[in-house]
Coordinates of C-alpha atoms in Angstrom, one line a residue:
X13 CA -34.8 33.0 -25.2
X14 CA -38.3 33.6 -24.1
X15 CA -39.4 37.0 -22.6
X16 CA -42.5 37.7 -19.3
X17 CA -44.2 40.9 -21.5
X18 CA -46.2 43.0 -19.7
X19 CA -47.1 46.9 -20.7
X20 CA -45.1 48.7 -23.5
X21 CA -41.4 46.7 -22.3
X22 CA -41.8 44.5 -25.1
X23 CA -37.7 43.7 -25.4
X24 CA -34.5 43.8 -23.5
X25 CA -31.6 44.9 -24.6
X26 CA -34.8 47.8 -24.7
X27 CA -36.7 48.9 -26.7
X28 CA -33.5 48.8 -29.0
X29 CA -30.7 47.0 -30.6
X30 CA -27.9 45.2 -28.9
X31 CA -24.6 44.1 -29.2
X32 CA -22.2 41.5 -27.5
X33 CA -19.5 43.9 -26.8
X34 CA -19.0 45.2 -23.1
X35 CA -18.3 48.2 -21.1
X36 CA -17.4 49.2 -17.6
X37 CA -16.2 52.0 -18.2
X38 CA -18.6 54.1 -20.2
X39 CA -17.4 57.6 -19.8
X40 CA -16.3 57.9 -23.6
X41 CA -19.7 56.8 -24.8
X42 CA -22.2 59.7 -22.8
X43 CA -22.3 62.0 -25.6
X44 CA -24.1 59.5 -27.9
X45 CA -25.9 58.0 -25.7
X46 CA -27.5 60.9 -24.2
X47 CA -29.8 61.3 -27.3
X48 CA -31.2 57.6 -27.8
X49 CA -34.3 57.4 -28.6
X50 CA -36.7 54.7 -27.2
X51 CA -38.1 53.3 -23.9
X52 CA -34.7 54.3 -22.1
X53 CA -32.4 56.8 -22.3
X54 CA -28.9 56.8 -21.2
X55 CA -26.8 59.8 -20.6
X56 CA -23.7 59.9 -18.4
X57 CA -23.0 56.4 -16.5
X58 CA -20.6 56.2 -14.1
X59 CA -17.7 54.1 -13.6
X60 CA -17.7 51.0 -11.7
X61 CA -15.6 48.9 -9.5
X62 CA -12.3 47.2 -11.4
X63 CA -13.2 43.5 -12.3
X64 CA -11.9 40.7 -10.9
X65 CA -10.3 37.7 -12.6
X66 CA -12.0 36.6 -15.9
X67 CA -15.4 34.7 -14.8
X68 CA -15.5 35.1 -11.6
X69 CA -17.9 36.6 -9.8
X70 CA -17.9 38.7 -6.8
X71 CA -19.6 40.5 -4.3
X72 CA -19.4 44.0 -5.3
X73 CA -22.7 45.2 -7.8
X74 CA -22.0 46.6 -10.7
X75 CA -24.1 50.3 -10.9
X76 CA -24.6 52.5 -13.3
X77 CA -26.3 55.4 -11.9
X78 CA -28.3 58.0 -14.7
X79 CA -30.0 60.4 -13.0
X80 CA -31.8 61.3 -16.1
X81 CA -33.3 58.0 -17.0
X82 CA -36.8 57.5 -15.6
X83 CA -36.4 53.4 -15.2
X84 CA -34.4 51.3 -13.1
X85 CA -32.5 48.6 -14.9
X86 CA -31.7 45.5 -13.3
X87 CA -29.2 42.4 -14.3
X88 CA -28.7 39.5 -12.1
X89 CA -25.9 37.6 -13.4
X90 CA -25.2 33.6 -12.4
X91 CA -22.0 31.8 -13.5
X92 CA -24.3 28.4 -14.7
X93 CA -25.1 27.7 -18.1
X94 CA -25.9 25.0 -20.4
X95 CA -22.3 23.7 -20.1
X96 CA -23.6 22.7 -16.5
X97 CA -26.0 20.2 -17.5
X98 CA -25.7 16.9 -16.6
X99 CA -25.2 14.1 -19.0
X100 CA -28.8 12.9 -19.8
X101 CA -30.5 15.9 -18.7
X102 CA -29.3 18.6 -21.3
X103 CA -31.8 20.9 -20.7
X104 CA -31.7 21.1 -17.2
X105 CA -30.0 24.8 -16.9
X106 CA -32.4 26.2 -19.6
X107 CA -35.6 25.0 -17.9
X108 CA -34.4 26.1 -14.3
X109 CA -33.6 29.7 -15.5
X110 CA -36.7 29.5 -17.5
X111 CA -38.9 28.6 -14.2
X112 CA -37.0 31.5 -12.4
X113 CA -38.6 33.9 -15.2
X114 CA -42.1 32.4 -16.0
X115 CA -42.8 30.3 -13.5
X116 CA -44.7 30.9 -9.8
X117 CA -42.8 32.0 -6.4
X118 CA -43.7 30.5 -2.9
X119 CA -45.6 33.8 -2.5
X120 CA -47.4 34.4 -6.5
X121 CA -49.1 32.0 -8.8
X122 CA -47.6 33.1 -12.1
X123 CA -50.7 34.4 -13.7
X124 CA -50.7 37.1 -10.5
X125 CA -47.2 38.2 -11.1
X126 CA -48.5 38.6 -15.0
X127 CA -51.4 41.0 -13.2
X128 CA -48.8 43.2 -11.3
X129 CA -46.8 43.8 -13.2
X130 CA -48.8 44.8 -16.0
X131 CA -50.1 48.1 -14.3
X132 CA -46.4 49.3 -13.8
X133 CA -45.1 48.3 -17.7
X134 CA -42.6 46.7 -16.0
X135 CA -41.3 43.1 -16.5
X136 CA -38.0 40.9 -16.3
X137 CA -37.2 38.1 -18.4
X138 CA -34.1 36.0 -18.4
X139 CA -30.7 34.6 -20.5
X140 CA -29.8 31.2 -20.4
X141 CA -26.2 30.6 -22.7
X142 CA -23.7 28.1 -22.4
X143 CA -21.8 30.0 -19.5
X144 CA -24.2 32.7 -18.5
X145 CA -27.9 32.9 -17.1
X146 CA -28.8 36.2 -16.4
X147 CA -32.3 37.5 -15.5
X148 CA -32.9 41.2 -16.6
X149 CA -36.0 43.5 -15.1
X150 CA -36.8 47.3 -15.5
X151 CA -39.4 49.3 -14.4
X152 CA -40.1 53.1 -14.1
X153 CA -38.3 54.5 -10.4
X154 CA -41.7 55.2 -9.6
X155 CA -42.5 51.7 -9.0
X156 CA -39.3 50.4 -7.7
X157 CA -40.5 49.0 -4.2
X158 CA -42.9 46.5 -5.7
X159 CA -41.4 45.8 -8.5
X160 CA -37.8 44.7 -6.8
X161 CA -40.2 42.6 -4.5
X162 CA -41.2 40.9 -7.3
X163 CA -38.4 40.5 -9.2
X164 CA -35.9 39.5 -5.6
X165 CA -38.8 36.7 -5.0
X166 CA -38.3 35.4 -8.8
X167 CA -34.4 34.1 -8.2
X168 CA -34.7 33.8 -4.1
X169 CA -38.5 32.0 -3.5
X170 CA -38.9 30.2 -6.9
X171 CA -41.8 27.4 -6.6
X172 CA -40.5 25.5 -9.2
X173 CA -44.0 24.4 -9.8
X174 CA -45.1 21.0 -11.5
X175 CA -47.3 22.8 -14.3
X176 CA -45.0 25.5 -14.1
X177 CA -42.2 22.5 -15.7
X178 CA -44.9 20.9 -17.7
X179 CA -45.5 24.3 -19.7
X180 CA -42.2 25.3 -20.1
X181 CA -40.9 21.7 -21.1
X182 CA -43.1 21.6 -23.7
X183 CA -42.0 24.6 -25.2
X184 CA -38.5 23.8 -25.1
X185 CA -39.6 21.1 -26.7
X186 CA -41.4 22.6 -29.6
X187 CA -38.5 24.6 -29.9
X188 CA -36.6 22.2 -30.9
X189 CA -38.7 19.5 -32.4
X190 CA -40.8 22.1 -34.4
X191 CA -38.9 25.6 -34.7
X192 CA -35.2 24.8 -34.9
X193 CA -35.4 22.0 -37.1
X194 CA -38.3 22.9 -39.3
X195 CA -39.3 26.4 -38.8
X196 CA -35.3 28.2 -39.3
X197 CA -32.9 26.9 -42.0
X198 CA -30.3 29.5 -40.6
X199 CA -30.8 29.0 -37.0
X200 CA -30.7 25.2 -37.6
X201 CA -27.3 25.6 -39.5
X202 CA -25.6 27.6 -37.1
X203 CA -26.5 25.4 -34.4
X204 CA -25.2 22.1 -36.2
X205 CA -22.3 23.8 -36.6
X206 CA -21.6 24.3 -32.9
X207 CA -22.4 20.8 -32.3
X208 CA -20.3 19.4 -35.4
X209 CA -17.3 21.6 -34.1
X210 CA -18.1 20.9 -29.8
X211 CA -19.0 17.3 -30.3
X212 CA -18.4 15.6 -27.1
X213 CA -17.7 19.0 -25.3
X214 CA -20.7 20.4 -23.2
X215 CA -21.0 23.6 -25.8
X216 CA -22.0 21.1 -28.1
X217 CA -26.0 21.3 -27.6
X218 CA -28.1 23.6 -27.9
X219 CA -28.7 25.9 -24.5
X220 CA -32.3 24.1 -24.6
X221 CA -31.2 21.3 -24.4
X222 CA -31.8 17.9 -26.1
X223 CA -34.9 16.3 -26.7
X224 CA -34.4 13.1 -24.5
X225 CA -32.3 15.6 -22.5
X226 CA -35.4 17.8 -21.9
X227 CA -38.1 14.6 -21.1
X228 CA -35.9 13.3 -18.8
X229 CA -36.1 16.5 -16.2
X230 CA -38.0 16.1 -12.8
X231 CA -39.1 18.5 -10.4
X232 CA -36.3 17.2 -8.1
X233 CA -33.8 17.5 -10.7
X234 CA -34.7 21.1 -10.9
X235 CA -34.8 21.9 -7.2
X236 CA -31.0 20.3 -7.0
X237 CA -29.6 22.3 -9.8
X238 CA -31.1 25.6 -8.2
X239 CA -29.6 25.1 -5.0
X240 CA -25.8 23.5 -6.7
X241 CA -25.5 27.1 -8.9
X242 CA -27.6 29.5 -7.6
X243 CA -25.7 30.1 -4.9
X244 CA -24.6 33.6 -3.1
X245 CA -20.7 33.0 -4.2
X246 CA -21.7 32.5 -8.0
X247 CA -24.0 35.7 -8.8
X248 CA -23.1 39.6 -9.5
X249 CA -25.7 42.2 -9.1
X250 CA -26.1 45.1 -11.9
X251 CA -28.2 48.2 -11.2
X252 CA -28.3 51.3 -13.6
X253 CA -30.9 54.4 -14.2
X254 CA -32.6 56.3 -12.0
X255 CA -32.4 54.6 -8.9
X256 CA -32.2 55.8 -5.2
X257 CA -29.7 54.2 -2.4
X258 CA -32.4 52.3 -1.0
X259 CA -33.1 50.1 -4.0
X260 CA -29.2 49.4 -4.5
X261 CA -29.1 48.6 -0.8
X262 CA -32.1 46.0 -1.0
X263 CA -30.8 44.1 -4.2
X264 CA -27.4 43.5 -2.2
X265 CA -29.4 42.3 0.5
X266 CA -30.6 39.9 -1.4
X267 CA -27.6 37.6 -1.9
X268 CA -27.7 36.7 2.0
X269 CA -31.1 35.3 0.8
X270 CA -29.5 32.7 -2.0
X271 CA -28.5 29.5 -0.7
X272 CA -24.9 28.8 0.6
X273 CA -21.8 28.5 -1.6
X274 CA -21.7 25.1 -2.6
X275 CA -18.1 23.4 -3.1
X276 CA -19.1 22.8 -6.8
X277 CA -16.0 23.6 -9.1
X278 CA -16.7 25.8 -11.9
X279 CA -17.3 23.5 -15.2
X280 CA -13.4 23.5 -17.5
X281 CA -13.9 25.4 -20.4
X282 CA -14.5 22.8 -23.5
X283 CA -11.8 22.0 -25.3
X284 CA -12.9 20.8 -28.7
X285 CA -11.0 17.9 -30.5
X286 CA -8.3 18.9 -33.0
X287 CA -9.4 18.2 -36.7
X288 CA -7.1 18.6 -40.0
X289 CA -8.9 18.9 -43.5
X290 CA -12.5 19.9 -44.4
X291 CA -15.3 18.2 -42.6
X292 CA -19.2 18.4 -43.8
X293 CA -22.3 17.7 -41.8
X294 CA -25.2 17.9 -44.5
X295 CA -28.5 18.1 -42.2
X296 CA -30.9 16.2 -45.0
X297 CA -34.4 18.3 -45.1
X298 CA -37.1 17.7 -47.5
X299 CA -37.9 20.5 -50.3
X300 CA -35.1 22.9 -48.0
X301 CA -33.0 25.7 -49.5
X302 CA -29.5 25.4 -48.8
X303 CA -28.0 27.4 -45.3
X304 CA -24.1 27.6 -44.8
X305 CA -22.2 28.0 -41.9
X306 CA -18.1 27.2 -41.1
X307 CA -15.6 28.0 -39.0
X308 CA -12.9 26.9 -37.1
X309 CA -11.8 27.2 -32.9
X310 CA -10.1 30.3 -32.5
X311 CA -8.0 31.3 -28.6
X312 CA -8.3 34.9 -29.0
X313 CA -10.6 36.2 -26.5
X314 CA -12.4 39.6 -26.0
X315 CA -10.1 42.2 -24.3
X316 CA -7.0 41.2 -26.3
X317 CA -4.9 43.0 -28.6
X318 CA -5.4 40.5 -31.2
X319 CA -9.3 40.2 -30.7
X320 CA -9.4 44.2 -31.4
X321 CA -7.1 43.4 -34.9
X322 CA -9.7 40.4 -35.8
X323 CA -12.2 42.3 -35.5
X324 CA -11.2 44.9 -37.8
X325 CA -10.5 41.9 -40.5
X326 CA -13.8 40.1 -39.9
X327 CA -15.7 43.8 -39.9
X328 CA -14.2 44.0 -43.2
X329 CA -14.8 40.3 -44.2
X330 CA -18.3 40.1 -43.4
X331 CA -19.5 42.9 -40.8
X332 CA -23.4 41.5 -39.8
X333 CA -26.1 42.7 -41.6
X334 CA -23.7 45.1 -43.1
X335 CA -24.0 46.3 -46.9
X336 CA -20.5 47.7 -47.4
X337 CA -18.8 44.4 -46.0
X338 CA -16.7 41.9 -48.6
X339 CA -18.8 39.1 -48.6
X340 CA -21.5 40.8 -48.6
X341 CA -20.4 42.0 -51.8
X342 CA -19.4 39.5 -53.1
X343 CA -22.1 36.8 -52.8
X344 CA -25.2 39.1 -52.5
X345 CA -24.7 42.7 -53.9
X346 CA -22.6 41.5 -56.9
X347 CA -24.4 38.1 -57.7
X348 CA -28.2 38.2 -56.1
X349 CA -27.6 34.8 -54.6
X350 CA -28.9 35.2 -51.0
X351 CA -29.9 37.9 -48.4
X352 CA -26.3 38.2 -46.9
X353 CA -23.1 36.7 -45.7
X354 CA -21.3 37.6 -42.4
X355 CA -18.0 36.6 -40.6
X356 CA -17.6 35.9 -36.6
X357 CA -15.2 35.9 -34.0
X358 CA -17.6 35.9 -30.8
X359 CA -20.8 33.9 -30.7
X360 CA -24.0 35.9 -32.2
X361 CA -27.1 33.7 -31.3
X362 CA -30.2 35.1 -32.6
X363 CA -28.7 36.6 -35.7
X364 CA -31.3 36.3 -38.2
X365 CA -33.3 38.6 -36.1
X366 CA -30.8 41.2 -34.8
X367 CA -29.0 44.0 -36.2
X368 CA -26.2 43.6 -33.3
X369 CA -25.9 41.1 -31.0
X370 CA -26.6 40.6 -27.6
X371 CA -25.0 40.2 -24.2
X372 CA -24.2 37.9 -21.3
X373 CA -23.6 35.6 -23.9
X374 CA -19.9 35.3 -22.8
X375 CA -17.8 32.1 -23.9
X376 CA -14.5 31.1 -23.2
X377 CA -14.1 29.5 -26.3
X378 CA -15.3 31.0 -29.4
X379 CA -15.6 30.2 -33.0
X380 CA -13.8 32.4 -36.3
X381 CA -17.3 31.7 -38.2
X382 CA -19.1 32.8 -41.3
X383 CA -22.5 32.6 -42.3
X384 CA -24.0 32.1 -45.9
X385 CA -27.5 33.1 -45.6
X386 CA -30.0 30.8 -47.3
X387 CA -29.8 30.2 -51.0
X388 CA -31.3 27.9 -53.6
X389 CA -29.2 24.1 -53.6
X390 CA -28.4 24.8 -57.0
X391 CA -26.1 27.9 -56.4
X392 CA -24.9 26.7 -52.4
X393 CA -21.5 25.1 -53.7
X394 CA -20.5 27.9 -55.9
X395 CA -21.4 30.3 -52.9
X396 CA -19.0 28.1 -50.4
X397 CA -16.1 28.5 -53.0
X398 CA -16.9 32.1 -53.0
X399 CA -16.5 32.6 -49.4
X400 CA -13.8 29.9 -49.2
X401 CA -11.7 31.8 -51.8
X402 CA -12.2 35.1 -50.3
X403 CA -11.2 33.6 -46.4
X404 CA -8.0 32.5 -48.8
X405 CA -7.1 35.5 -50.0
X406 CA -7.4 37.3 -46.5
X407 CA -5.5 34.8 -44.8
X408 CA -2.5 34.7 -47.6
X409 CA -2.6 38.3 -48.3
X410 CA -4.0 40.3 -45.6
X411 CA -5.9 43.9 -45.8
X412 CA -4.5 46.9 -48.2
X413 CA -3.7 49.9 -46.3
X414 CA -6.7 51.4 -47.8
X415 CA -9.4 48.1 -46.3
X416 CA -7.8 49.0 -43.1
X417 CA -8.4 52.7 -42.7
X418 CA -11.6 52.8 -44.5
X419 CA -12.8 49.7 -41.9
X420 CA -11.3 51.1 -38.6
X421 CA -13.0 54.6 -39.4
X422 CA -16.1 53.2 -40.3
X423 CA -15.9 51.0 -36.5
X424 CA -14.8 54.1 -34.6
X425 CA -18.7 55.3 -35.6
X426 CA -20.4 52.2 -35.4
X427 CA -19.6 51.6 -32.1
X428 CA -21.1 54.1 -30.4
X429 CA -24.0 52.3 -31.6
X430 CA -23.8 49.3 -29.7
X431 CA -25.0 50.2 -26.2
X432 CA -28.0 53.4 -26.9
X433 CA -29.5 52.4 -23.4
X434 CA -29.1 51.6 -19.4
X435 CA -29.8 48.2 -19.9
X436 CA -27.7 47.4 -22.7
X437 CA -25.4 49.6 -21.1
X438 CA -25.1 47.1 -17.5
X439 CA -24.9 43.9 -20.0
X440 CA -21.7 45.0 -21.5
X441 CA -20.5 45.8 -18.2
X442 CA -21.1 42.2 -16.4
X443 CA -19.8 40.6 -19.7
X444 CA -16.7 43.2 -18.4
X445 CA -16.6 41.2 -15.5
X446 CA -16.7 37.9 -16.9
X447 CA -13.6 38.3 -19.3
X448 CA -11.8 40.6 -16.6
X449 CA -11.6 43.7 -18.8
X450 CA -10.7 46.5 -16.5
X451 CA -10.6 48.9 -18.6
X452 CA -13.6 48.5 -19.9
X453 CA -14.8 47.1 -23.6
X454 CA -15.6 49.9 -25.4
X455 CA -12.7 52.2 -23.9
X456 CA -10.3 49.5 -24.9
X457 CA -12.1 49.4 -28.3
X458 CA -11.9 52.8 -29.5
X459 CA -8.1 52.7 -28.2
X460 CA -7.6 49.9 -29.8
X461 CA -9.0 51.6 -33.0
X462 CA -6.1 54.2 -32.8
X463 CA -3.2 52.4 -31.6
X464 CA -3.5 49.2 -34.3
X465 CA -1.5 49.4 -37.2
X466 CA -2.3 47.5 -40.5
X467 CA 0.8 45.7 -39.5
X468 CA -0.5 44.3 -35.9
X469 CA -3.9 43.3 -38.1
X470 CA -2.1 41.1 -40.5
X471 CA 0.0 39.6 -38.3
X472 CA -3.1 38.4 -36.5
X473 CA -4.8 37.1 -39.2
X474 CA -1.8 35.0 -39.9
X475 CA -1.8 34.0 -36.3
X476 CA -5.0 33.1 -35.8
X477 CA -7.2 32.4 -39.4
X478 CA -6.6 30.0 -41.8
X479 CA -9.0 28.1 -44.7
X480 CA -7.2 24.6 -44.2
X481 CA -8.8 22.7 -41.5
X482 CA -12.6 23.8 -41.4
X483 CA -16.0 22.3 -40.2
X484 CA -18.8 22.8 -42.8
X485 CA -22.3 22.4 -41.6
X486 CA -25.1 22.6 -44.5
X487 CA -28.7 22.3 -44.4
X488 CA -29.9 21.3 -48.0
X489 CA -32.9 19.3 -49.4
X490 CA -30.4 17.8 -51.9
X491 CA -28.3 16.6 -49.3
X492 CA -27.2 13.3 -51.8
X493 CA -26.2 15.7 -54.8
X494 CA -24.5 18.0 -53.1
X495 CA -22.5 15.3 -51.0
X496 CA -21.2 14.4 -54.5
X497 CA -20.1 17.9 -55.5
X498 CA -18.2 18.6 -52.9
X499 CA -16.6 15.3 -53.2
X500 CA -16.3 15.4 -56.6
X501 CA -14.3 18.7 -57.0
X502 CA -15.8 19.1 -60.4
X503 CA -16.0 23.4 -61.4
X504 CA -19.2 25.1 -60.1
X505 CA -20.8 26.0 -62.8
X506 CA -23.2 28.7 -62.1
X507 CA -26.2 30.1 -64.0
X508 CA -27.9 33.4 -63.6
X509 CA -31.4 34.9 -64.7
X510 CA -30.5 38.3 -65.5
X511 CA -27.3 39.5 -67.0
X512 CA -23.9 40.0 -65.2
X513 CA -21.4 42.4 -66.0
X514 CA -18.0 41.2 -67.6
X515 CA -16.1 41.9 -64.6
X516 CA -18.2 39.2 -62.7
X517 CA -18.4 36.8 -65.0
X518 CA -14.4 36.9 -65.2
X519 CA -14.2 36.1 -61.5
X520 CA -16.6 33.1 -61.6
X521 CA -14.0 31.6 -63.6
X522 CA -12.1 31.7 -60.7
X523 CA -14.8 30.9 -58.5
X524 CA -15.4 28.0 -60.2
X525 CA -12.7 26.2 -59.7
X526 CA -11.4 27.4 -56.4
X527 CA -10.4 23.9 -54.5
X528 CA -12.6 22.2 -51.8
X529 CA -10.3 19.7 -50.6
X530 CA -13.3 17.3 -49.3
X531 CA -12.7 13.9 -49.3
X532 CA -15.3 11.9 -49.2
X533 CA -14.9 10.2 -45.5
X534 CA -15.2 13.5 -44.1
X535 CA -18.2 14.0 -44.8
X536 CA -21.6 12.7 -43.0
X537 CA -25.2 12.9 -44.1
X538 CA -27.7 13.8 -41.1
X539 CA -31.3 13.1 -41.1
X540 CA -32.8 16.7 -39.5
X541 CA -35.3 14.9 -37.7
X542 CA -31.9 13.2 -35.2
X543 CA -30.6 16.9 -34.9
X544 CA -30.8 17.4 -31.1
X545 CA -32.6 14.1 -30.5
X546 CA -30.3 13.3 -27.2

């Protein structure tokens, strides 16, 4: 995701962290968010219209008037994503969104939008996932004529100039011949996990896009996609802070401006292909650490009882960036091995540089996932039995009645740190909208929080987890030896420079041994260098 930066705006979810959690309701949340610190404050939003069905949009805006905050927050939310792409041109949604960001309009070159908006501190930027592409603005009230002007006439009066595309295919490009394979072990690892698990589904590539994908995108290509999805029947307007009637009136107006609805159908969700056993993808790269990721398709979607319970296993499990979590524990605190190990049950792009995650990055199908943070090759397959046993052990004998209280107390706080501003604030609430959560997320969450039992938790980790039938992707520079590891089945021995007490050197014993089940057909050695190649 790439950001227009202009003034002291320097990030969106705010000047703040973010998380991909949702509200609509916001009315049990004021209190704490009346005292955020940073570019925006929040206090008392109020409540907006009841969604519709799950991901579709409609007319109504969703607004979220503070009368406190000083800025205007804006989110402009079309249902087109990288699952859109055509075959051949995978790319094709990212670079159109990213042209509707940083690119010119019919009425300013790009470099005089840059010189605009620089004397408000204003600027908008945009989101391009697999189902969502959303582009965000704020700027102080005081500015809100000129900058809605410019911001309407970035997603209505796009130029779609040629070295507008030229620019901006090149650094999708970079991306991902330069960054994501070479640049970020983790980022890498968690992205050929999505396309070992979404092979031949359209969640399979990255939202960039391929390489081939990318080079293959004309001008015309661009203009066509523009007018198939951004249309006035496929877009929801969010507004929140301190604005007036007028400027809610004139972003409304705006939608007569799109171009017509188009008879395209929305894209099926994917459906990836059913596996049994333990599959590997080892992405081969020279002199590289080893980075661990796994998981599994999971049906459970946000707004459902069972969501609420899995979230209050994986917060225990593996709780991002989170100290006190199991795995954590386990891998990092107990043993030194990495820099931490987290567990998933909603996508969390952009983890390796976010404390919570972000929004409008709604999916309907999501991955149970955990993450094993970069470690040296020599300690990666002792670390996968660590977090394979430990997945065991939940699955086969749930929480203790003391993991559950001390977790769902510890996520009745941490909540209320997810949203500390308007614009994080009118995320949540359009990711309400997409999975049709009237009630809103965080109301649902902190109900959730008192009505689940330890009971309803277990149940739905034996309905929904299991450590049987998983996809392993690994990024190593000893791609051959460790292919013959897991194969092998042979103990993990393990080795550490500085002492460890008895009680963890009595688990490794366990550890060890703790069975990989990989035969030696399901596993494939990938050259990093293909990764995203077409």
């Amino acid at each position: 995701m790439n950001r227009l930066k202009t003034g002291c705006n320097t990030k969106y979810d705010g000047c703040m962290k973010t998380a991909a959690v949702t509200s609509s309701v916001l009315f049990s949340l004021v209190l704490m968010f009346a005292t955020a610190g940073g570019c925006g404050q929040s206090p008392s939003p109020a409540p907006v219209a009841p969604p519709p069905a799950a991901t579709q949009p409609v007319s109504n805006p969703v607004y979220l008037p503070v009368s406190s905050d000083p800025t205007v927050s804006y989110r402009v939310w079309f249902q087109v994503g990288s699952q859109d792409d055509p075959a051949g041109k995978e790319g094709l949604a990212w670079l159109t969104g990213q042209l509707l960001a940083e690119g010119s309009t019919t009425e300013h070159s790009f470099r005089d939008i840059i010189a605009k908006l620089f004397p408000m501190a204003a600027s908008y930027d945009i989101r391009v996932d697999r189902e969502m592409t959303t582009l965000r603005g704020r700027a102080h009230r005081d500015h809100g004529a000129a900058f809605h002007r410019l911001f309407a006439d970035a997603y209505l009066r796009p130029a779609f100039a040629a070295d507008d595309l030229e620019r901006i295919r090149n650094r999708g490009l970079s991306y991902l011949e330069k960054t994501l394979r070479y640049a970020s072990d983790e980022e890498l690892g968690k992205a050929a996990l999505y396309d070992f698990v979404f092979a031949d589904t359209r969640y399979r590539h990255p939202t960039a896009g391929t390489v081939a994908g990318l080079k293959a995108i004309t001008v015309e290509d661009v203009k066509a996609f523009y007018h198939r999805h951004y249309t006035r029947d496929r877009v929801v307007f969010g507004l929140g802070g301190g604005y007036g009637p007028d400027t809610a009136e004139a972003l409304s107006a705006t939608r007569g401006e799109l171009p017509a609805g188009s008879a395209a159908q929305q894209t099926p969700a994917p459906k990836p292909a059913p596996f049994t056993g333990r599959h590997v993808m080892l992405v081969a790269k020279a002199n590289s650490d080893a980075s661990i990721s796994f998981g599994f398709p999971i049906d459970v979607r946000r707004g459902q009882k069972d969501f609420y319970a899995l979230w209050i296993a994986t917060s225990w499990l593996g709780e991002h960036r989170n100290s006190s979590s199991h795995l954590y524990q386990i891998i990092r605190a107990a043993r030194g091995l990495n820099y931490g190990d987290y567990a998933y049950i909603e996508a969390f792009p952009e983890g390796g540089f976010r404390q919570m995650p972000p929004t409008n990055v709604a999916r309907r199908q999501q991955l149970f996932e955990v993450w094993i943070r970069t470690l040296p090759n020599d300690k990666a397959v002792f670390a996968l039995r660590a977090a394979l046993r430990e997945l065991r052990l939940l699955v086969d004998n749930g929480m203790t009645e003391q993991q559950f209280e001390l977790t769902r107390t510890f996520l009745r706080k941490y909540i209320r740190h997810f949203a500390p501003t308007t614009q994080a604030q009118l995320g949540y609430a359009l990711d309400d909208r997409f999975y049709g959560i009237e009630e809103g997320h965080f109301s649902r969450f902190l109900r959730m929080m008192d009505e689940l039992t330890l009971a309803d938790v277990n149940r739905a980790i034996k309905t929904h987890l299991q450590y049987r039938d998983l996809k392993i992707a690994m990024v190593t520079g000893e791609a051959e030896s460790i292919r013959k590891a897991l194969v092998s089945g042979a103990p993990s021995q393990i080795q550490y420079d500085v002492p460890k007490p008895d009680r963890v050197l009595a688990q490794d014993k366990t550890i060890v041994v703790e069975p990989l089940d990989i035969r030696a057909e399901n596993v494939r050695v990938v050259p990093v260098e293909t990764m995203f190649q077409r």
